[in-house]
Amino acid sequence: MINIAIIGFGVVGSASYDLTIRNAGLIEKKVGDTVKVKKIVDIRDFDDHPARELLTKNFDDVVKDPEISIAIESIGGLRPAFDFTKALLMSGKSVVTSNKELVATHGLELLEIAERNNVSYLFEASVGGGIPIIRPIKQCLAANEFEEVFGILNGTTNYILTKMREEGLPFAEALKDAQEKGYAELNPAADIDGYDTCRKLSILSWTTFGKFVDVENIDRKGIGDITAEDIEKAKAAGRVIKLIGRAKLTDGEVRCTVAPEVIPLGDPLAMVDGVYNAVVVRGNFIGDAMFYGQGAGGEATASAVMSDVIEISRNMVASRGRV
Amino acid sequence: MINIAIIGFGVVGSASYDLTIRNAGLIEKKVGDTVKVKKIVDIRDFDDHPARELLTKNFDDVVKDPEISIAIESIGGLRPAFDFTKALLMSGKSVVTSNKELVATHGLELLEIAERNNVSYLFEASVGGGIPIIRPIKQCLAANEFEEVFGILNGTTNYILTKMREEGLPFAEALKDAQEKGYAELNPAADIDGYDTCRKLSILSWTTFGKFVDVENIDRKGIGDITAEDIEKAKAAGRVIKLIGRAKLTDGEVRCTVAPEVIPLGDPLAMVDGVYNAVVVRGNFIGDAMFYGQGAGGEATASAVMSDVIEISRNMVASRGRV
C-alpha cells in the first residue's frame, strides 16, 4: 500500500480525496498497488465529512509519519505552503502541488531540495488546471528547440471577456456575473489585473525554456480597462479580445508579457471561451501544438494532481523490484 | 554516446535524421549524453545525401550491431516492418515508430516482445503525427476513468473538407487540389475511405481504454459521398462537416466508429481546419481535454519520434547510475 497525505482540504484537496475513492480501482490497476489517503491536514473542522477520521490540525502528524510517502500540497499561497513543502521534501516525501504562486516563486529551490532528497516535486496542476501541459512540453516535445509559448491561462478573465462579447455587457456587469457564479473572487485583482496569468506564465516559461523569469519582471496589463466598445470593434473586424500570457525567446533571452490581445477568428485560441484555458507551444519541428481544457475547478485540477501521484507511485512500485 | 539507427529513410526517417543534426545540442543537454545516428537502412540509393556514409541496404548491419541501442522504424506498412521490429526488439534494442498500420495490427504482440526483452516499443508518432496524445492520455490523465475519445485524425480528408467549405468546390476538385499539393496520394482510398482514421482510432482506443479493437471491426464510412450541397447545407445551419473517429465505452464495451459528423461552430473541433488534427478525450474528472497540432508531415512526426528516442535515452543514462 502507498500512503498519501493531503495538506489543505479546500476545493482541490477535497476533490483529490474524492478521486482516490471514486477511481480507486483504476488507480490500483495502473500503479500495481493500492494508493490510500492516510491523513488530511487542515485547520478547519469537517465533522460531517466521510473522511473526518483522517483529519488532523497538526502538520507534524504527516511529516513525522514514516508510512506516508507522498503529500498533496493544496493549501495555496506562499505561507505556510513553502515551509510545509520544504519540511515534507526534507523528510523524504514526494510532494505534488497545484500551487502556482509557490511554484512560480520558489519552484527552483524546491526542485533542488527534492533532488537532494531523492524525491519528486511535481506541479502539472499549477498551470492550466487539469490540462496536460508541463509533462507534454518536457517529454513529448523534448526534441524541439522552442521559440514561443503562449495562451489563455486564466479562466476568470476569459469568462468575463466571453460574457462581454456574447451579451454586449460592460466590464463591471460581466465581472459581477462571474462573481455570482463563483468564477471570480470578491477581490478579483489577482485575476483581473493579470497576476495569476503572470504566475502561470513564469512556470510555463521555465518549463519551456529552462529559464526562470521572476513574476515581477513580466510586463503586465490586465483587462480592467476593456470596454464594451473595444469588444464590439474587435467583433466587427472578425476578431476577439483575449488576455494572453506570452513568453518568447529572442537572441537567447526570454521576454514575458501578459496583456489583452486582439485575435482573428481563425486562430485556434479564438474559440477558447468561458472558463476554458489553452496553451500553444511553438517548436522548430512540431510547429504549433495546442493543449485545451478546463483550466480550473476542483475535479479538473484533481485529475492533474492525482495523475502526478500515480506517476510517483508507479515509480515507487517499479523501484521495489530493483536491487 | 547513445547510437541509434533509422530503418526506412523516407519523409519521416530523413526528417528524424535532420532533427538529430539540427537539435544535437539540446538533445545532448536533455539526455546527458550525445545521441548519434550510426546507421540508416534503406534499399534506395542516397548518393548525394550528407548522411550517405551511414546508409546500408542490409538490415543485419543494424540488428547485429551491439553498439546500436535504439532503432527508429519509419518504413511504414506491415512487411517487412513487422519482422524487422520483432528482430530488433529480440536483439535487445528499443524501437520507436510512426507506423500506425503496424501498431494497429501487431502493437499488442510487439509490446509483449519488448517487455520480455526489457526494452521499449514507443509509438507516440503513430497517432496525430507530432501532437502529444499517447503519453498525455496514459500519464497526465492517468487518474481518470475515460468515457470517450474522438477527433479529427486524418489531415488529407480534413484538408479536402476544409477546401470544399471555404471555396465551395465539389469533392473531386478538392481531392485533385490535395493531390497536387502532395496532401493526398494518387490512390487516395486509405485516407478518403477512412481506413487511416480507423488505424489511428484503434491505437487511441487501446491507449485510452486498454481494450484492443480490430480495425476490421470498426464501423467505417468515408467522405467520398459528401457533396458541395451537403457542405453548403451544414454551413447555412452554422455547422461544419468533419470526418470523426470516435471510441466510446458503454457498459464495459468499446464501440468504435469512423464517419463524417455535422459539428456546430462553437465546438472546439469545428475550428480544426486544413491538415491539422485534434483529439478530444473525456474523463470523469478532467472533463474534455483537447490536443491540437499538425497531424502529419516529416518535421512534426520527427518531433514525436525523436522525443520518444530522448525518453528512452534518458532512462538508459539514468539506469547507468544504478547498481
Tab-separated table of C-alpha atoms in Angstrom, chain A residues 57-315:
chain	number	residue	atom	x	y	z
A	57	LYS	CA	-4.829	20.028	12.537
A	58	ASN	CA	-1.247	19.103	13.247
A	59	PHE	CA	1.087	19.131	10.238
A	60	ASP	CA	3.655	17.139	12.243
A	61	ASP	CA	1.304	14.149	12.134
A	62	VAL	CA	2.154	13.883	8.458
A	63	VAL	CA	5.777	14.948	8.335
A	64	LYS	CA	6.693	12.544	11.148
A	65	ASP	CA	4.702	9.612	9.748
A	66	PRO	CA	7.233	7.331	8.025
A	67	GLU	CA	4.443	5.421	6.291
A	68	ILE	CA	3.374	8.454	4.251
A	69	SER	CA	5.445	8.705	1.086
A	70	ILE	CA	3.570	11.304	-0.982
A	71	ALA	CA	1.862	14.535	0.077
A	72	ILE	CA	-0.521	16.701	-1.931
A	73	GLU	CA	0.019	20.366	-1.078
A	74	SER	CA	-3.258	22.095	-1.860
A	75	ILE	CA	-3.090	24.941	0.638
A	76	GLY	CA	-2.277	27.610	-1.925
A	77	GLY	CA	-0.338	30.822	-1.271
A	78	LEU	CA	3.219	31.119	-0.013
A	79	ARG	CA	2.827	30.614	3.748
A	80	PRO	CA	2.743	28.108	5.267
A	81	ALA	CA	2.862	26.130	1.984
A	82	PHE	CA	6.562	26.904	1.395
A	83	ASP	CA	7.736	25.780	4.840
A	84	PHE	CA	5.476	22.735	4.780
A	85	THR	CA	6.723	21.676	1.337
A	86	LYS	CA	10.367	22.062	2.387
A	87	ALA	CA	9.760	20.004	5.521
A	88	LEU	CA	7.980	17.282	3.544
A	89	LEU	CA	10.698	17.020	0.890
A	90	MET	CA	13.459	17.031	3.512
A	91	SER	CA	11.737	14.216	5.363
A	92	GLY	CA	11.898	12.107	2.187
A	93	LYS	CA	8.345	12.535	0.969
A	94	SER	CA	7.456	13.460	-2.602
A	95	VAL	CA	5.155	16.453	-2.997
A	96	VAL	CA	2.546	17.131	-5.686
A	97	THR	CA	1.013	20.588	-5.905
A	98	SER	CA	-1.466	22.817	-7.707
A	99	ASN	CA	0.008	25.911	-6.011
A	100	LYS	CA	1.071	28.199	-8.871
A	101	GLU	CA	2.112	31.022	-6.558
A	102	LEU	CA	4.550	28.782	-4.689
A	103	VAL	CA	5.938	27.130	-7.836
A	104	ALA	CA	6.359	30.496	-9.597
A	105	THR	CA	8.151	31.946	-6.563
A	106	HIS	CA	10.166	29.093	-5.016
A	107	GLY	CA	9.852	26.270	-7.572
A	108	LEU	CA	13.532	26.192	-8.458
A	109	GLU	CA	14.629	25.941	-4.829
A	110	LEU	CA	12.010	23.291	-4.047
A	111	LEU	CA	13.052	21.188	-7.046
A	112	GLU	CA	16.656	21.297	-5.854
A	113	ILE	CA	15.616	20.233	-2.357
A	114	ALA	CA	13.583	17.385	-3.871
A	115	GLU	CA	16.543	16.234	-5.948
A	116	ARG	CA	18.931	16.316	-2.987
A	117	ASN	CA	16.477	14.176	-1.023
A	118	ASN	CA	15.874	11.780	-3.896
A	119	VAL	CA	12.146	12.522	-4.068
A	120	SER	CA	9.866	14.244	-6.579
A	121	TYR	CA	8.244	17.673	-6.662
A	122	LEU	CA	5.581	17.672	-9.402
A	123	PHE	CA	3.277	20.539	-10.357
A	124	GLU	CA	1.340	19.677	-13.535
A	125	ALA	CA	-1.790	21.125	-11.862
A	126	SER	CA	-0.185	24.542	-11.341
A	127	VAL	CA	-0.714	25.617	-14.971
A	128	GLY	CA	-3.974	25.084	-16.827
A	129	GLY	CA	-5.662	23.127	-14.029
A	130	GLY	CA	-6.175	19.610	-15.328
A	131	ILE	CA	-4.880	20.194	-18.865
A	132	PRO	CA	-1.727	18.207	-19.580
A	133	ILE	CA	0.875	20.896	-20.311
A	134	ILE	CA	4.039	20.592	-18.230
A	135	ARG	CA	4.823	16.942	-18.986
A	136	PRO	CA	3.864	17.144	-22.700
A	137	ILE	CA	6.247	20.087	-23.150
A	138	LYS	CA	9.054	18.492	-21.144
A	139	GLN	CA	8.708	14.968	-22.524
A	140	CYS	CA	6.530	14.614	-25.632
A	141	LEU	CA	8.029	17.676	-27.316
A	142	ALA	CA	11.511	17.310	-25.827
A	143	ALA	CA	13.143	17.086	-29.266
A	144	ASN	CA	12.241	20.678	-30.184
A	145	GLU	CA	14.044	23.956	-29.847
A	146	PHE	CA	11.200	26.115	-28.580
A	147	GLU	CA	10.558	29.584	-29.908
A	148	GLU	CA	7.472	30.668	-28.049
A	149	VAL	CA	4.805	29.551	-25.596
A	150	PHE	CA	1.579	31.473	-25.116
A	151	GLY	CA	-2.024	31.067	-24.232
A	152	ILE	CA	-5.161	31.803	-22.275
A	153	LEU	CA	-4.122	30.918	-18.752
A	154	ASN	CA	-6.858	32.413	-16.606
A	155	GLY	CA	-10.451	31.218	-16.685
A	156	THR	CA	-11.923	34.157	-14.748
A	157	THR	CA	-10.805	36.828	-17.210
A	158	ASN	CA	-11.688	34.606	-20.153
A	159	TYR	CA	-15.181	34.096	-18.766
A	160	ILE	CA	-15.617	37.866	-18.366
A	161	LEU	CA	-14.352	38.638	-21.880
A	162	THR	CA	-16.558	35.904	-23.359
A	163	LYS	CA	-19.597	37.241	-21.489
A	164	MET	CA	-18.880	40.797	-22.681
A	165	ARG	CA	-18.646	39.601	-26.280
A	166	GLU	CA	-21.647	37.279	-26.265
A	167	GLU	CA	-24.030	39.545	-24.379
A	168	GLY	CA	-22.636	43.004	-25.047
A	169	LEU	CA	-22.182	43.592	-21.291
A	170	PRO	CA	-19.914	46.297	-19.861
A	171	PHE	CA	-16.922	45.038	-17.872
A	172	ALA	CA	-18.432	45.754	-14.434
A	173	GLU	CA	-21.559	43.727	-15.135
A	174	ALA	CA	-19.655	40.771	-16.606
A	175	LEU	CA	-17.414	40.804	-13.511
A	176	LYS	CA	-20.454	40.840	-11.240
A	177	ASP	CA	-21.891	37.849	-13.092
A	178	ALA	CA	-18.582	35.983	-12.742
A	179	GLN	CA	-18.558	36.735	-9.006
A	180	GLU	CA	-22.119	35.494	-8.599
A	181	LYS	CA	-21.245	32.252	-10.381
A	182	GLY	CA	-18.145	31.750	-8.213
A	183	TYR	CA	-15.729	32.199	-11.136
A	184	ALA	CA	-14.288	35.433	-9.706
A	185	GLU	CA	-13.223	36.282	-6.171
A	186	LEU	CA	-14.824	39.138	-4.234
A	187	ASN	CA	-11.448	40.844	-4.546
A	188	PRO	CA	-10.777	39.961	-8.182
A	189	ALA	CA	-7.471	41.845	-8.628
A	190	ALA	CA	-5.256	38.731	-8.866
A	191	ASP	CA	-7.211	37.576	-11.917
A	192	ILE	CA	-8.367	40.855	-13.487
A	193	ASP	CA	-5.006	42.599	-13.242
A	194	GLY	CA	-3.153	39.627	-14.718
A	195	TYR	CA	-1.155	38.495	-11.665
A	196	ASP	CA	-2.492	34.952	-11.858
A	197	THR	CA	-1.583	34.766	-15.561
A	198	CYS	CA	1.917	36.086	-14.727
A	199	ARG	CA	2.487	33.261	-12.229
A	200	LYS	CA	1.414	30.587	-14.676
A	201	LEU	CA	3.451	32.203	-17.447
A	202	SER	CA	6.525	32.181	-15.232
A	203	ILE	CA	6.109	28.410	-14.689
A	204	LEU	CA	5.446	27.848	-18.406
A	205	SER	CA	8.480	29.856	-19.437
A	206	TRP	CA	10.658	27.926	-17.026
A	207	THR	CA	9.229	24.587	-18.273
A	208	THR	CA	9.668	25.501	-21.927
A	209	PHE	CA	12.956	27.381	-21.998
A	210	GLY	CA	14.574	26.277	-18.755
A	211	LYS	CA	14.884	29.930	-17.832
A	212	PHE	CA	13.313	31.374	-14.747
A	213	VAL	CA	11.596	34.729	-15.216
A	214	ASP	CA	10.570	36.460	-11.996
A	215	VAL	CA	6.878	37.353	-11.908
A	216	GLU	CA	7.915	40.914	-11.020
A	217	ASN	CA	9.790	41.206	-14.305
A	218	ILE	CA	6.830	40.342	-16.515
A	219	ASP	CA	5.225	43.218	-18.466
A	220	ARG	CA	1.680	43.093	-17.210
A	221	LYS	CA	-1.602	44.651	-18.317
A	222	GLY	CA	-4.970	43.389	-17.108
A	223	ILE	CA	-8.451	43.544	-18.604
A	224	GLY	CA	-9.959	46.213	-16.312
A	225	ASP	CA	-9.761	48.924	-18.994
A	226	ILE	CA	-11.509	46.959	-21.722
A	227	THR	CA	-14.827	48.483	-22.684
A	228	ALA	CA	-17.887	47.060	-24.404
A	229	GLU	CA	-16.903	49.316	-27.325
A	230	ASP	CA	-13.460	47.690	-27.615
A	231	ILE	CA	-15.108	44.270	-27.760
A	232	GLU	CA	-17.675	45.468	-30.303
A	233	LYS	CA	-14.995	46.995	-32.509
A	234	ALA	CA	-12.996	43.771	-32.496
A	235	LYS	CA	-16.128	41.748	-33.242
A	236	ALA	CA	-16.963	43.933	-36.248
A	237	ALA	CA	-13.467	43.222	-37.577
A	238	GLY	CA	-13.907	39.443	-37.134
A	239	ARG	CA	-11.722	39.391	-34.065
A	240	VAL	CA	-11.917	38.631	-30.363
A	241	ILE	CA	-10.066	40.062	-27.380
A	242	LYS	CA	-8.282	37.578	-25.111
A	243	LEU	CA	-5.913	38.014	-22.163
A	244	ILE	CA	-2.749	36.320	-23.390
A	245	GLY	CA	0.366	35.328	-21.488
A	246	ARG	CA	3.303	35.071	-23.865
A	247	ALA	CA	6.924	34.005	-23.403
A	248	LYS	CA	9.203	34.393	-26.395
A	249	LEU	CA	12.840	33.509	-26.888
A	250	THR	CA	14.816	36.149	-28.779
A	251	ASP	CA	18.626	36.049	-29.009
A	252	GLY	CA	18.805	33.704	-26.033
A	253	GLU	CA	16.639	35.948	-23.856
A	254	VAL	CA	13.113	35.112	-22.745
A	255	ARG	CA	10.701	38.022	-22.816
A	256	CYS	CA	7.396	37.568	-20.986
A	257	THR	CA	4.283	39.686	-21.417
A	258	VAL	CA	0.719	39.478	-20.137
A	259	ALA	CA	-1.774	41.681	-21.981
A	260	PRO	CA	-5.091	41.656	-23.822
A	261	GLU	CA	-4.567	40.808	-27.493
A	262	VAL	CA	-6.846	41.117	-30.497
A	263	ILE	CA	-7.027	37.695	-32.181
A	264	PRO	CA	-8.533	36.783	-35.565
A	265	LEU	CA	-11.404	34.279	-35.505
A	266	GLY	CA	-9.462	31.661	-37.486
A	267	ASP	CA	-6.839	31.407	-34.732
A	268	PRO	CA	-7.306	28.296	-32.557
A	269	LEU	CA	-7.114	30.457	-29.411
A	270	ALA	CA	-10.117	32.497	-30.597
A	271	MET	CA	-12.541	29.653	-29.884
A	272	VAL	CA	-11.296	29.145	-26.317
A	273	ASP	CA	-14.301	30.579	-24.480
A	274	GLY	CA	-15.676	30.808	-20.964
A	275	VAL	CA	-13.596	29.257	-18.183
A	276	TYR	CA	-11.571	27.128	-20.616
A	277	ASN	CA	-7.809	27.577	-20.970
A	278	ALA	CA	-5.427	26.735	-23.801
A	279	VAL	CA	-1.665	26.803	-24.250
A	280	VAL	CA	0.155	26.916	-27.581
A	281	VAL	CA	3.795	25.924	-27.793
A	282	ARG	CA	5.865	26.589	-30.907
A	283	GLY	CA	8.857	24.379	-31.638
A	284	ASN	CA	11.249	24.156	-34.561
A	285	PHE	CA	9.981	20.708	-35.653
A	286	ILE	CA	6.453	20.408	-34.226
A	287	GLY	CA	5.319	23.846	-35.365
A	288	ASP	CA	2.351	24.901	-33.195
A	289	ALA	CA	0.766	22.406	-30.798
A	290	MET	CA	-2.148	23.384	-28.579
A	291	PHE	CA	-3.463	21.920	-25.324
A	292	TYR	CA	-7.026	22.816	-24.371
A	293	GLY	CA	-9.383	22.090	-21.481
A	294	GLN	CA	-10.760	23.242	-18.161
A	295	GLY	CA	-8.146	25.439	-16.551
A	296	ALA	CA	-9.587	25.394	-13.052
A	297	GLY	CA	-12.170	23.758	-10.841
A	298	GLY	CA	-11.715	21.087	-8.199
A	299	GLU	CA	-12.303	17.992	-10.317
A	300	ALA	CA	-10.188	19.006	-13.327
A	301	THR	CA	-7.333	20.111	-11.057
A	302	ALA	CA	-7.605	16.890	-9.023
A	303	SER	CA	-7.176	14.987	-12.307
A	304	ALA	CA	-3.712	16.524	-12.747
A	305	VAL	CA	-2.787	16.258	-9.052
A	306	MET	CA	-3.698	12.583	-8.842
A	307	SER	CA	-2.072	11.762	-12.200
A	308	ASP	CA	1.172	13.128	-10.721
A	309	VAL	CA	0.582	10.984	-7.619
A	310	ILE	CA	0.067	7.925	-9.852
A	311	GLU	CA	3.307	8.710	-11.705
A	312	ILE	CA	5.325	8.821	-8.478
A	313	SER	CA	3.570	5.724	-7.138
A	314	ARG	CA	4.346	3.759	-10.301
A	315	ASN	CA	7.996	4.666	-9.997
